[in-house]
mmCIF file of C-alpha atoms and ligand atoms in Angstrom:
data_model
loop_
_atom_site.group_PDB
_atom_site.id
_atom_site.type_symbol
_atom_site.label_atom_id
_atom_site.label_comp_id
_atom_site.label_asym_id
_atom_site.label_seq_id
_atom_site.Cartn_x
_atom_site.Cartn_y
_atom_site.Cartn_z
ATOM 1 C CA MET A 230 -41.849 6.289 -20.727
ATOM 2 C CA ASN A 231 -41.269 7.808 -17.530
ATOM 3 C CA ILE A 232 -39.906 5.064 -15.265
ATOM 4 C CA THR A 233 -37.770 6.104 -12.419
ATOM 5 C CA LEU A 234 -34.909 4.074 -10.760
ATOM 6 C CA ARG A 235 -36.610 4.303 -7.491
ATOM 7 C CA GLN A 236 -39.815 2.612 -8.902
ATOM 8 C CA LEU A 237 -37.593 -0.124 -10.458
ATOM 9 C CA ARG A 238 -35.873 -0.677 -7.058
ATOM 10 C CA VAL A 239 -39.100 -1.010 -5.325
ATOM 11 C CA PHE A 240 -40.520 -3.285 -7.954
ATOM 12 C CA GLU A 241 -37.591 -5.687 -7.725
ATOM 13 C CA ALA A 242 -37.856 -5.835 -3.886
ATOM 14 C CA VAL A 243 -41.491 -6.778 -4.220
ATOM 15 C CA VAL A 244 -40.737 -9.454 -6.638
ATOM 16 C CA LYS A 245 -37.964 -10.627 -4.544
ATOM 17 C CA HIS A 246 -40.265 -11.272 -1.493
ATOM 18 C CA MET A 247 -43.670 -11.470 -3.496
ATOM 19 C CA SER A 248 -44.755 -9.395 -0.643
ATOM 20 C CA TYR A 249 -45.510 -5.607 -0.274
ATOM 21 C CA THR A 250 -45.047 -5.820 3.594
ATOM 22 C CA ARG A 251 -41.642 -7.667 3.348
ATOM 23 C CA ALA A 252 -40.369 -5.386 0.551
ATOM 24 C CA SER A 253 -41.270 -2.235 2.521
ATOM 25 C CA GLU A 254 -39.221 -3.732 5.616
ATOM 26 C CA GLU A 255 -36.246 -4.194 3.332
ATOM 27 C CA LEU A 256 -36.490 -0.688 1.849
ATOM 28 C CA HIS A 257 -37.271 0.902 5.224
ATOM 29 C CA LEU A 258 -40.505 2.423 3.599
ATOM 30 C CA THR A 259 -44.036 2.256 4.670
ATOM 31 C CA GLN A 260 -46.204 -0.291 2.939
ATOM 32 C CA PRO A 261 -48.476 2.455 1.419
ATOM 33 C CA ALA A 262 -45.320 3.965 0.014
ATOM 34 C CA VAL A 263 -44.245 0.819 -1.799
ATOM 35 C CA SER A 264 -47.882 0.429 -2.920
ATOM 36 C CA MET A 265 -47.681 3.881 -4.416
ATOM 37 C CA GLN A 266 -44.467 3.202 -6.434
ATOM 38 C CA ILE A 267 -45.902 0.130 -7.977
ATOM 39 C CA ARG A 268 -49.161 1.906 -8.740
ATOM 40 C CA GLN A 269 -47.151 4.696 -10.522
ATOM 41 C CA LEU A 270 -45.030 2.201 -12.378
ATOM 42 C CA GLU A 271 -48.350 0.368 -13.454
ATOM 43 C CA ASP A 272 -49.778 3.694 -14.704
ATOM 44 C CA THR A 273 -46.775 4.337 -16.773
ATOM 45 C CA VAL A 274 -46.932 0.839 -18.423
ATOM 46 C CA GLY A 275 -50.569 1.018 -18.676
ATOM 47 C CA MET A 276 -51.038 -2.560 -17.427
ATOM 48 C CA PRO A 277 -51.068 -4.298 -14.051
ATOM 49 C CA LEU A 278 -47.706 -5.995 -13.097
ATOM 50 C CA PHE A 279 -48.952 -8.025 -10.181
ATOM 51 C CA GLU A 280 -52.254 -9.878 -9.704
ATOM 52 C CA GLN A 281 -53.616 -10.901 -6.351
ATOM 53 C CA LEU A 282 -55.089 -14.501 -6.076
ATOM 54 C CA GLY A 283 -56.317 -15.206 -2.642
ATOM 55 C CA LYS A 284 -53.526 -14.065 -0.150
ATOM 56 C CA ARG A 285 -50.652 -14.380 -2.628
ATOM 57 C CA ILE A 286 -49.471 -12.007 -5.414
ATOM 58 C CA TYR A 287 -48.275 -13.165 -8.697
ATOM 59 C CA LEU A 288 -46.433 -11.322 -11.523
ATOM 60 C CA THR A 289 -48.527 -10.841 -14.763
ATOM 61 C CA GLU A 290 -47.095 -11.182 -18.165
ATOM 62 C CA ALA A 291 -46.284 -7.492 -18.206
ATOM 63 C CA GLY A 292 -44.844 -7.877 -14.833
ATOM 64 C CA ASN A 293 -42.412 -10.606 -16.215
ATOM 65 C CA GLU A 294 -41.318 -8.194 -18.909
ATOM 66 C CA MET A 295 -40.824 -5.381 -16.459
ATOM 67 C CA LEU A 296 -38.649 -7.743 -14.409
ATOM 68 C CA ARG A 297 -36.383 -8.778 -17.316
ATOM 69 C CA TYR A 298 -35.792 -5.040 -18.317
ATOM 70 C CA GLY A 299 -35.618 -3.799 -14.650
ATOM 71 C CA LYS A 300 -32.793 -6.346 -13.950
ATOM 72 C CA ARG A 301 -30.821 -5.192 -17.054
ATOM 73 C CA ILE A 302 -31.426 -1.530 -16.308
ATOM 74 C CA LEU A 303 -30.320 -1.764 -12.442
ATOM 75 C CA HIS A 304 -27.355 -4.005 -13.328
ATOM 76 C CA GLU A 305 -26.201 -1.333 -16.019
ATOM 77 C CA VAL A 306 -26.706 1.518 -13.453
ATOM 78 C CA ASN A 307 -24.817 -0.438 -10.649
ATOM 79 C CA GLU A 308 -21.982 -1.123 -12.993
ATOM 80 C CA ALA A 309 -21.797 2.654 -13.888
ATOM 81 C CA ASP A 310 -21.868 3.528 -10.173
ATOM 82 C CA THR A 311 -18.961 1.198 -9.484
ATOM 83 C CA VAL A 312 -16.921 2.591 -12.344
ATOM 84 C CA PHE A 313 -17.556 6.172 -11.320
ATOM 85 C CA ASN A 314 -16.590 5.393 -7.669
ATOM 86 C CA GLU A 315 -13.315 3.710 -8.682
ATOM 87 C CA MET A 316 -12.513 6.782 -10.956
ATOM 88 C CA ARG A 317 -13.294 9.056 -8.089
ATOM 89 C CA GLY A 318 -11.160 7.004 -5.962
ATOM 90 C CA LEU A 319 -8.189 7.672 -8.152
ATOM 91 C CA HIS A 320 -8.801 11.373 -8.746
ATOM 92 C CA ARG A 321 -9.357 12.470 -5.036
ATOM 93 C CA GLY A 322 -8.552 10.848 -1.722
ATOM 94 C CA HIS A 323 -5.939 10.398 0.784
ATOM 95 C CA LEU A 324 -2.976 8.017 1.368
ATOM 96 C CA ASP A 325 -1.360 7.269 4.755
ATOM 97 C CA ILE A 326 1.897 5.793 4.286
ATOM 98 C CA ALA A 327 4.865 5.102 6.670
ATOM 99 C CA VAL A 328 8.281 4.474 5.498
ATOM 100 C CA VAL A 329 11.523 3.358 7.324
ATOM 101 C CA THR A 330 14.033 6.090 7.383
ATOM 102 C CA THR A 331 16.280 4.440 5.018
ATOM 103 C CA ALA A 332 13.665 4.038 2.403
ATOM 104 C CA ASN A 333 12.884 7.827 2.491
ATOM 105 C CA ALA A 334 15.782 8.316 0.055
ATOM 106 C CA PHE A 335 13.581 6.858 -2.833
ATOM 107 C CA SER A 336 9.984 7.161 -1.278
ATOM 108 C CA SER A 337 9.559 10.746 -1.430
ATOM 109 C CA LYS A 338 10.666 10.642 -5.003
ATOM 110 C CA VAL A 339 8.226 7.863 -5.790
ATOM 111 C CA LEU A 340 5.441 9.756 -4.045
ATOM 112 C CA ALA A 341 6.002 12.934 -5.886
ATOM 113 C CA ALA A 342 5.842 11.231 -9.284
ATOM 114 C CA PHE A 343 2.703 9.593 -8.167
ATOM 115 C CA LEU A 344 1.125 12.792 -7.095
ATOM 116 C CA LYS A 345 1.953 14.431 -10.411
ATOM 117 C CA LYS A 346 0.233 11.471 -12.083
ATOM 118 C CA TYR A 347 -2.919 11.532 -10.028
ATOM 119 C CA GLU A 348 -3.914 14.960 -9.118
ATOM 120 C CA ASN A 349 -6.159 15.992 -6.107
ATOM 121 C CA ILE A 350 -4.719 13.475 -3.784
ATOM 122 C CA SER A 351 -3.361 14.269 -0.389
ATOM 123 C CA ALA A 352 -0.815 12.135 1.416
ATOM 124 C CA ASN A 353 0.711 11.701 4.775
ATOM 125 C CA LEU A 354 4.215 10.277 4.674
ATOM 126 C CA MET A 355 5.438 9.269 8.150
ATOM 127 C CA VAL A 356 9.318 8.617 8.227
ATOM 128 C CA GLU A 357 10.214 6.403 11.190
ATOM 129 C CA ASN A 358 12.481 3.577 12.015
ATOM 130 C CA ARG A 359 11.355 -0.031 11.579
ATOM 131 C CA VAL A 360 9.984 -0.661 14.900
ATOM 132 C CA LYS A 361 7.905 2.500 14.826
ATOM 133 C CA VAL A 362 6.648 1.625 11.286
ATOM 134 C CA LEU A 363 5.644 -1.721 12.722
ATOM 135 C CA GLU A 364 3.683 0.032 15.486
ATOM 136 C CA HIS A 365 1.736 2.143 12.902
ATOM 137 C CA LEU A 366 0.696 -1.110 11.081
ATOM 138 C CA GLN A 367 -0.356 -2.717 14.417
ATOM 139 C CA LYS A 368 -2.546 0.155 15.080
ATOM 140 C CA ASN A 369 -3.910 0.053 11.723
ATOM 141 C CA ALA A 370 -3.082 3.844 11.437
ATOM 142 C CA ILE A 371 -1.662 3.585 7.692
ATOM 143 C CA ASP A 372 -2.654 2.228 4.465
ATOM 144 C CA LEU A 373 0.759 1.089 3.534
ATOM 145 C CA ALA A 374 4.206 0.792 4.803
ATOM 146 C CA VAL A 375 7.655 0.598 3.041
ATOM 147 C CA MET A 376 10.175 -1.311 4.849
ATOM 148 C CA GLY A 377 12.653 -4.371 5.148
ATOM 149 C CA LYS A 378 11.128 -7.670 5.371
ATOM 150 C CA PRO A 379 8.430 -7.731 8.152
ATOM 151 C CA PRO A 380 8.286 -10.290 10.941
ATOM 152 C CA ALA A 381 6.318 -13.448 10.209
ATOM 153 C CA SER A 382 4.685 -13.190 13.536
ATOM 154 C CA MET A 383 2.525 -10.333 12.395
ATOM 155 C CA ASP A 384 -0.511 -10.846 10.111
ATOM 156 C CA LEU A 385 0.900 -8.822 7.289
ATOM 157 C CA THR A 386 0.827 -9.011 3.396
ATOM 158 C CA PHE A 387 4.051 -8.014 1.902
ATOM 159 C CA GLN A 388 5.623 -8.020 -1.479
ATOM 160 C CA SER A 389 9.322 -7.351 -2.426
ATOM 161 C CA PHE A 390 9.876 -4.888 -4.986
ATOM 162 C CA MET A 391 13.565 -3.902 -5.074
ATOM 163 C CA GLU A 392 16.974 -4.927 -3.685
ATOM 164 C CA ASN A 393 18.360 -2.916 -0.826
ATOM 165 C CA PRO A 394 22.115 -3.671 -0.603
ATOM 166 C CA LEU A 395 23.961 -2.790 2.650
ATOM 167 C CA VAL A 396 27.516 -1.755 2.290
ATOM 168 C CA ALA A 397 30.397 -0.879 4.372
ATOM 169 C CA VAL A 398 31.462 2.944 4.123
ATOM 170 C CA ALA A 399 34.499 4.940 5.094
ATOM 171 C CA SER A 400 35.930 8.519 4.605
ATOM 172 C CA PRO A 401 38.152 8.387 1.458
ATOM 173 C CA ASP A 402 41.362 8.961 3.566
ATOM 174 C CA HIS A 403 40.503 6.020 5.661
ATOM 175 C CA PRO A 404 43.355 3.270 5.376
ATOM 176 C CA LEU A 405 40.734 0.655 4.408
ATOM 177 C CA SER A 406 39.504 2.828 1.350
ATOM 178 C CA THR A 407 42.229 1.456 -0.914
ATOM 179 C CA GLU A 408 42.254 -2.132 0.239
ATOM 180 C CA LYS A 409 40.818 -4.994 -1.746
ATOM 181 C CA LYS A 410 38.749 -7.895 -0.420
ATOM 182 C CA ILE A 411 38.979 -6.671 3.241
ATOM 183 C CA PRO A 412 38.175 -9.811 5.665
ATOM 184 C CA LEU A 413 35.130 -9.102 8.007
ATOM 185 C CA THR A 414 37.665 -9.759 10.853
ATOM 186 C CA SER A 415 39.795 -6.844 9.788
ATOM 187 C CA LEU A 416 36.722 -4.581 9.277
ATOM 188 C CA ILE A 417 35.348 -4.987 12.985
ATOM 189 C CA LYS A 418 38.632 -3.787 14.549
ATOM 190 C CA TYR A 419 37.408 -0.277 13.830
ATOM 191 C CA THR A 420 34.977 1.893 15.491
ATOM 192 C CA PHE A 421 31.481 1.622 13.976
ATOM 193 C CA LEU A 422 28.775 4.269 13.823
ATOM 194 C CA VAL A 423 25.536 2.576 14.468
ATOM 195 C CA ARG A 424 21.792 3.294 14.195
ATOM 196 C CA GLU A 425 19.520 3.224 17.192
ATOM 197 C CA ALA A 426 17.993 -0.048 18.556
ATOM 198 C CA GLY A 427 14.682 0.129 16.514
ATOM 199 C CA SER A 428 16.530 0.326 13.205
ATOM 200 C CA GLY A 429 16.004 -2.240 10.554
ATOM 201 C CA THR A 430 19.596 -1.472 9.206
ATOM 202 C CA ARG A 431 21.104 -2.231 12.694
ATOM 203 C CA ILE A 432 19.185 -5.342 13.065
ATOM 204 C CA ALA A 433 20.315 -6.522 9.571
ATOM 205 C CA MET A 434 23.994 -5.751 10.385
ATOM 206 C CA GLU A 435 24.054 -7.317 13.742
ATOM 207 C CA ARG A 436 22.261 -10.536 12.094
ATOM 208 C CA PHE A 437 24.861 -10.534 9.377
ATOM 209 C CA LEU A 438 27.961 -10.272 11.547
ATOM 210 C CA SER A 439 26.580 -12.780 14.223
ATOM 211 C CA GLY A 440 26.113 -15.235 11.358
ATOM 212 C CA HIS A 441 29.673 -14.812 10.748
ATOM 213 C CA GLY A 442 30.397 -15.351 14.487
ATOM 214 C CA LEU A 443 31.383 -11.684 14.853
ATOM 215 C CA ARG A 444 30.361 -8.551 16.595
ATOM 216 C CA ILE A 445 31.285 -4.857 16.807
ATOM 217 C CA HIS A 446 33.567 -4.105 19.545
ATOM 218 C CA SER A 447 33.575 -0.246 19.514
ATOM 219 C CA GLU A 448 30.426 1.543 18.580
ATOM 220 C CA VAL A 449 28.920 5.044 18.443
ATOM 221 C CA GLU A 450 25.183 5.026 18.286
ATOM 222 C CA MET A 451 23.335 7.634 16.154
ATOM 223 C CA SER A 452 19.759 8.051 15.544
ATOM 224 C CA SER A 453 19.784 8.981 11.822
ATOM 225 C CA ASN A 454 21.359 7.909 8.497
ATOM 226 C CA GLU A 455 22.342 11.581 8.019
ATOM 227 C CA ALA A 456 24.189 11.745 11.267
ATOM 228 C CA ILE A 457 26.068 8.582 10.472
ATOM 229 C CA LYS A 458 27.208 9.689 6.988
ATOM 230 C CA GLU A 459 28.440 13.016 8.532
ATOM 231 C CA GLY A 460 30.251 11.094 11.267
ATOM 232 C CA VAL A 461 31.856 8.673 8.788
ATOM 233 C CA GLN A 462 33.022 11.631 6.780
ATOM 234 C CA ALA A 463 34.471 13.404 9.835
ATOM 235 C CA GLY A 464 36.540 10.217 10.419
ATOM 236 C CA LEU A 465 34.710 9.124 13.496
ATOM 237 C CA GLY A 466 34.447 5.612 12.397
ATOM 238 C CA LEU A 467 32.947 3.229 9.705
ATOM 239 C CA ALA A 468 29.391 2.334 9.115
ATOM 240 C CA ILE A 469 27.204 -0.081 7.416
ATOM 241 C CA VAL A 470 24.472 1.646 5.482
ATOM 242 C CA SER A 471 21.905 1.092 2.559
ATOM 243 C CA MET A 472 23.426 1.899 -0.858
ATOM 244 C CA HIS A 473 20.229 4.000 -1.379
ATOM 245 C CA THR A 474 21.196 6.474 1.173
ATOM 246 C CA ILE A 475 24.594 7.505 -0.130
ATOM 247 C CA LEU A 476 24.103 8.606 -3.668
ATOM 248 C CA LEU A 477 25.194 12.201 -3.215
ATOM 249 C CA GLU A 478 28.259 11.301 -0.975
ATOM 250 C CA LEU A 479 29.438 8.738 -3.672
ATOM 251 C CA GLU A 480 29.065 11.262 -6.514
ATOM 252 C CA THR A 481 30.805 13.931 -4.618
ATOM 253 C CA HIS A 482 33.604 11.507 -3.395
ATOM 254 C CA ARG A 483 32.820 12.245 0.273
ATOM 255 C CA LEU A 484 32.458 8.536 1.186
ATOM 256 C CA GLU A 485 34.030 5.280 -0.275
ATOM 257 C CA VAL A 486 32.191 1.922 -0.430
ATOM 258 C CA LEU A 487 34.703 -0.638 1.034
ATOM 259 C CA ASP A 488 35.605 -3.725 -0.922
ATOM 260 C CA VAL A 489 34.664 -6.201 2.060
ATOM 261 C CA GLU A 490 34.491 -9.999 1.642
ATOM 262 C CA ASN A 491 30.883 -11.419 1.902
ATOM 263 C CA MET A 492 29.375 -7.916 1.475
ATOM 264 C CA PRO A 493 27.084 -6.242 0.310
ATOM 265 C CA ILE A 494 24.556 -7.666 2.838
ATOM 266 C CA LYS A 495 21.521 -8.718 0.646
ATOM 267 C CA ARG A 496 18.306 -7.122 1.953
ATOM 268 C CA ASN A 497 15.010 -6.134 0.055
ATOM 269 C CA TRP A 498 12.422 -3.514 0.150
ATOM 270 C CA TYR A 499 8.686 -4.597 0.784
ATOM 271 C CA VAL A 500 5.446 -2.821 0.304
ATOM 272 C CA VAL A 501 3.404 -3.909 3.373
ATOM 273 C CA HIS A 502 -0.105 -3.807 4.738
ATOM 274 C CA ARG A 503 -2.124 -5.572 7.209
ATOM 275 C CA LYS A 504 -3.668 -8.780 5.985
ATOM 276 C CA GLU A 505 -7.323 -8.338 6.695
ATOM 277 C CA LYS A 506 -7.150 -4.643 5.479
ATOM 278 C CA ARG A 507 -9.137 -3.942 2.259
ATOM 279 C CA LEU A 508 -6.871 -1.524 0.385
ATOM 280 C CA SER A 509 -8.699 1.417 -1.229
ATOM 281 C CA GLN A 510 -8.373 1.529 -4.944
ATOM 282 C CA LEU A 511 -5.775 4.521 -4.374
ATOM 283 C CA ALA A 512 -3.671 2.618 -2.141
ATOM 284 C CA GLN A 513 -3.627 -0.384 -4.375
ATOM 285 C CA THR A 514 -2.602 1.826 -7.179
ATOM 286 C CA PHE A 515 0.171 3.357 -5.111
ATOM 287 C CA SER A 516 1.374 0.035 -4.105
ATOM 288 C CA ASP A 517 1.442 -1.148 -7.842
ATOM 289 C CA PHE A 518 3.287 2.122 -8.791
ATOM 290 C CA LEU A 519 5.859 1.548 -6.251
ATOM 291 C CA ILE A 520 6.517 -2.148 -7.418
ATOM 292 C CA SER A 521 6.781 -0.911 -11.029
ATOM 293 C CA ASP A 522 8.479 2.322 -10.771
ATOM 294 C CA ALA A 523 10.502 2.658 -7.540
ATOM 295 C CA SER A 524 13.754 1.330 -9.158
ATOM 296 C CA GLN A 525 13.853 4.519 -11.285
ATOM 297 C CA TYR A 526 14.428 6.680 -8.215
ATOM 298 C CA VAL A 527 17.405 4.856 -6.758
ATOM 299 C CA PHE A 528 21.177 4.482 -7.423
ATOM 300 C CA HIS A 529 22.334 0.969 -7.912
ATOM 301 C CA PRO A 530 26.070 0.456 -8.549
ATOM 302 C CA VAL A 531 27.051 -1.920 -6.179
ATOM 303 C CA ARG A 532 30.829 -2.878 -5.889
ATOM 304 C CA THR A 533 30.774 -6.660 -4.980
ATOM 305 C CA SER A 534 33.804 -8.430 -3.600
HETATM 306 P P1 LIG B 1514 15.666 1.628 9.273
HETATM 307 O O1 LIG B 1514 15.170 0.333 8.253
HETATM 308 O O2 LIG B 1514 15.461 2.806 8.369
HETATM 309 O O3 LIG B 1514 14.749 1.451 10.379
HETATM 310 O O4 LIG B 1514 17.128 1.220 9.391
HETATM 311 C C1 LIG B 1514 15.865 0.028 7.097
HETATM 312 C C2 LIG B 1514 15.514 -1.495 6.874
HETATM 313 O O5 LIG B 1514 14.682 -2.120 7.406
HETATM 314 O O6 LIG B 1514 16.358 -2.040 5.977
#
């Protein structure tokens, strides 16, 4: 039997409307084109599929059988199409991600592992502070973001996937580096190196201190975690940074985590997207990968007071 999918689709549309004219409108074909497809199908079957009584058309017995098989065949073909589309979605495609600067410490490693697993994927990883990442979400310029908890005022879907402890650090020769259970009131007597105004780390630090009725008296503002770490090592002051940014400095004893009362500041990492956005299969898979695998790519030993 030499039936084509096109004939089956035309047949299905004619049955749906029980009208050649309306089927041709739905399929954007001329009416003679629809009639021709049905005639060819009837020739292949060797029996009429419709009969005309007055102005109306009806399915014949052979037409009913054709409908039964046609539905099954088209359903299987559509299902196969969906499966292949999804598979294609994972084996090629593009991801636009924005991560806050502090999350870059592990995000690049997670992305590298993801790209190794799913080949033929390209990605754009924007690394900016919290306020800029929120702007990208607002403009719908990205698929996913990785950041601290987003504001409730924006229509976002977010899921926490890992802790992000913020700790106070000093150079190893700082007088506080050998102290135990340092009160916050002693800590804030020193100069602090702080991130720029749009930084999530800075917002979290200020919220934490003001929750204890405190604020920093002397500060030097710097626009990157790298600059802050360099400054602390150089003895310019203390800083509050994410534990995830100081792996190398702790291993090489260039920075010390201070033993401060009520610290570390508890914060979490979230994977975020706009609520109304339909994530591509690829973006959803990356989000799932982050949630399940990100913790493998960070360093955890938090010293609690
Ligand atoms: P930041 O964000 O890199 O902008 O400081 C970090 C965070 O939100 O915890």
